[in-house]
């Protein structure tokens, strides 16, 4: 396993680095990211420490147990966050979408791997440089604490999702949760993009791929959703919400 010490993965020639073309002030995810609390002069300070990094589909941003030397802000695309269990099984812990920060945890090594589900663009900061900025800006620290609290709530919801819900409820909850995350990023639509495959959904929800496919087909036949290329259209939100409520 290669260690990321300035490069960005295991697939040669698939990642590219560079300064932001338009600057942090024009970043399309600034208003939904932790850096939304920064003023323009503070953004310039942060921008001086940043590099844009792009990934192709299938490339790893970082791997499980690799040194956590950088933090990343997802600007475009989606990543799959996975953990390899001791018995060799893979568990999909979640999915990173635009506006999400990765690598903020205090541990010295990454607890998960992050792999691009398609073309991805991130803003990368050396962890020590980013920490130094945070120390001088209490409002940025508060923003990080709020994001950490949100992620803790998501983790608690995931535990409930895995342990107490039926397969149909899990799939409905996942679709609604994904729709809500896209809405927070300014992409409010009845059509929910699914950059992840059904096997990824299954490994995230604690189901088999056959069960996920069966549940999606059942919801489609019931006219609660409409399966479309690359995603699903949520036709009956009240019904899906009732399923998610259990």
Coordinates of C-alpha atoms in Angstrom, one line a residue, residues 89-232:
X89 CA -15.4 -8.1 4.7
X90 CA -15.9 -4.5 3.5
X91 CA -18.3 -2.1 5.1
X92 CA -19.3 1.1 3.4
X93 CA -19.3 3.7 6.2
X94 CA -20.8 6.4 4.1
X95 CA -20.5 8.7 1.1
X96 CA -18.7 12.1 0.9
X97 CA -20.5 14.7 -1.2
X98 CA -19.7 18.3 -2.1
X99 CA -19.2 20.5 0.9
X100 CA -18.0 17.6 3.1
X101 CA -14.6 17.9 4.9
X102 CA -12.5 14.7 5.2
X103 CA -9.5 14.0 7.5
X104 CA -10.6 16.3 10.3
X105 CA -10.5 13.5 13.0
X106 CA -7.6 13.7 15.4
X107 CA -6.2 10.2 14.8
X108 CA -2.8 9.9 13.1
X109 CA -4.0 7.4 10.6
X110 CA -7.2 7.2 8.5
X111 CA -9.8 4.9 9.8
X112 CA -11.4 4.5 6.4
X113 CA -10.5 4.5 2.7
X114 CA -12.0 7.2 0.4
X115 CA -12.4 6.2 -3.2
X116 CA -13.9 8.3 -6.0
X117 CA -17.2 7.1 -7.5
X118 CA -16.6 9.3 -10.5
X119 CA -14.6 12.4 -11.3
X120 CA -13.9 14.2 -8.1
X121 CA -12.4 17.6 -7.3
X122 CA -11.2 18.4 -3.8
X123 CA -9.4 21.3 -2.0
X124 CA -6.4 19.9 0.0
X125 CA -4.7 21.4 3.0
X126 CA -1.7 20.1 5.0
X127 CA -3.2 19.1 8.3
X128 CA -0.7 21.1 10.4
X129 CA -1.3 24.2 8.3
X130 CA -5.1 23.9 8.6
X131 CA -4.8 23.3 12.4
X132 CA -2.7 26.5 12.7
X133 CA -5.4 28.5 10.9
X134 CA -8.1 27.0 13.1
X135 CA -6.2 28.0 16.3
X136 CA -6.4 31.7 15.4
X137 CA -10.1 31.7 14.3
X138 CA -12.5 30.7 17.1
X139 CA -15.5 31.1 14.6
X140 CA -13.9 28.5 12.3
X141 CA -13.4 26.2 15.3
X142 CA -17.1 26.5 16.2
X143 CA -18.0 25.7 12.7
X144 CA -15.9 22.5 12.9
X145 CA -17.5 21.6 16.2
X146 CA -21.0 22.0 14.6
X147 CA -19.9 19.8 11.7
X148 CA -18.6 17.2 14.1
X149 CA -21.9 17.2 16.0
X150 CA -23.8 16.8 12.7
X151 CA -21.6 13.8 11.8
X152 CA -22.1 12.3 15.2
X153 CA -25.9 12.5 14.7
X154 CA -25.5 10.8 11.3
X155 CA -23.5 8.0 12.9
X156 CA -26.2 7.5 15.5
X157 CA -28.9 7.4 12.8
X158 CA -26.8 4.9 10.9
X159 CA -26.7 2.6 14.0
X160 CA -30.5 2.8 14.2
X161 CA -30.8 2.2 10.5
X162 CA -28.7 -0.9 10.6
X163 CA -30.2 -2.4 13.7
X164 CA -33.9 -1.6 13.9
X165 CA -35.4 -1.2 10.4
X166 CA -36.7 -3.4 7.7
X167 CA -35.1 -3.6 4.3
X168 CA -37.7 -1.4 2.8
X169 CA -37.4 1.2 5.6
X170 CA -33.6 1.2 5.1
X171 CA -33.8 1.9 1.4
X172 CA -36.5 4.6 1.8
X173 CA -34.5 6.3 4.6
X174 CA -31.3 6.2 2.5
X175 CA -33.0 7.8 -0.5
X176 CA -34.5 10.6 1.7
X177 CA -31.3 11.2 3.5
X178 CA -29.4 11.5 0.2
X179 CA -32.1 13.9 -1.1
X180 CA -31.7 16.1 2.0
X181 CA -27.9 16.2 1.7
X182 CA -28.2 17.3 -2.0
X183 CA -30.8 19.9 -0.9
X184 CA -28.3 21.4 1.6
X185 CA -25.8 21.7 -1.2
X186 CA -28.4 23.7 -3.3
X187 CA -29.5 20.8 -5.5
X188 CA -33.1 20.4 -4.5
X189 CA -34.9 18.0 -6.8
X190 CA -37.3 15.1 -6.8
X191 CA -34.7 13.3 -8.8
X192 CA -31.9 11.9 -6.6
X193 CA -28.6 11.1 -8.2
X194 CA -27.1 7.8 -7.2
X195 CA -23.4 7.9 -7.9
X196 CA -22.9 4.7 -5.9
X197 CA -23.8 1.3 -7.2
X198 CA -26.3 -1.1 -5.6
X199 CA -23.5 -3.2 -4.1
X200 CA -22.3 0.0 -2.3
X201 CA -25.8 0.7 -1.1
X202 CA -26.1 -2.9 0.2
X203 CA -22.7 -2.7 2.0
X204 CA -23.8 0.6 3.6
X205 CA -27.3 -0.6 4.7
X206 CA -26.3 -4.1 5.9
X207 CA -28.3 -5.8 3.1
X208 CA -27.5 -8.0 0.1
X209 CA -27.4 -6.5 -3.4
X210 CA -30.3 -8.7 -4.3
X211 CA -32.4 -7.3 -1.4
X212 CA -31.5 -3.7 -2.4
X213 CA -32.5 -4.4 -6.0
X214 CA -35.7 -6.0 -4.9
X215 CA -36.7 -3.1 -2.6
X216 CA -36.0 -0.5 -5.3
X217 CA -38.1 -2.5 -7.8
X218 CA -40.9 -2.9 -5.3
X219 CA -40.9 0.9 -4.6
X220 CA -40.9 1.5 -8.4
X221 CA -43.8 -0.8 -8.9
X222 CA -45.7 0.9 -6.1
X223 CA -45.1 4.3 -7.8
X224 CA -43.2 5.6 -4.8
X225 CA -40.2 6.1 -6.9
X226 CA -39.2 5.9 -10.6
X227 CA -36.0 4.3 -11.5
X228 CA -34.1 6.5 -14.0
X229 CA -30.6 6.3 -15.5
X230 CA -28.1 7.4 -12.8
X231 CA -30.6 7.8 -10.0
X232 CA -34.2 7.7 -8.8

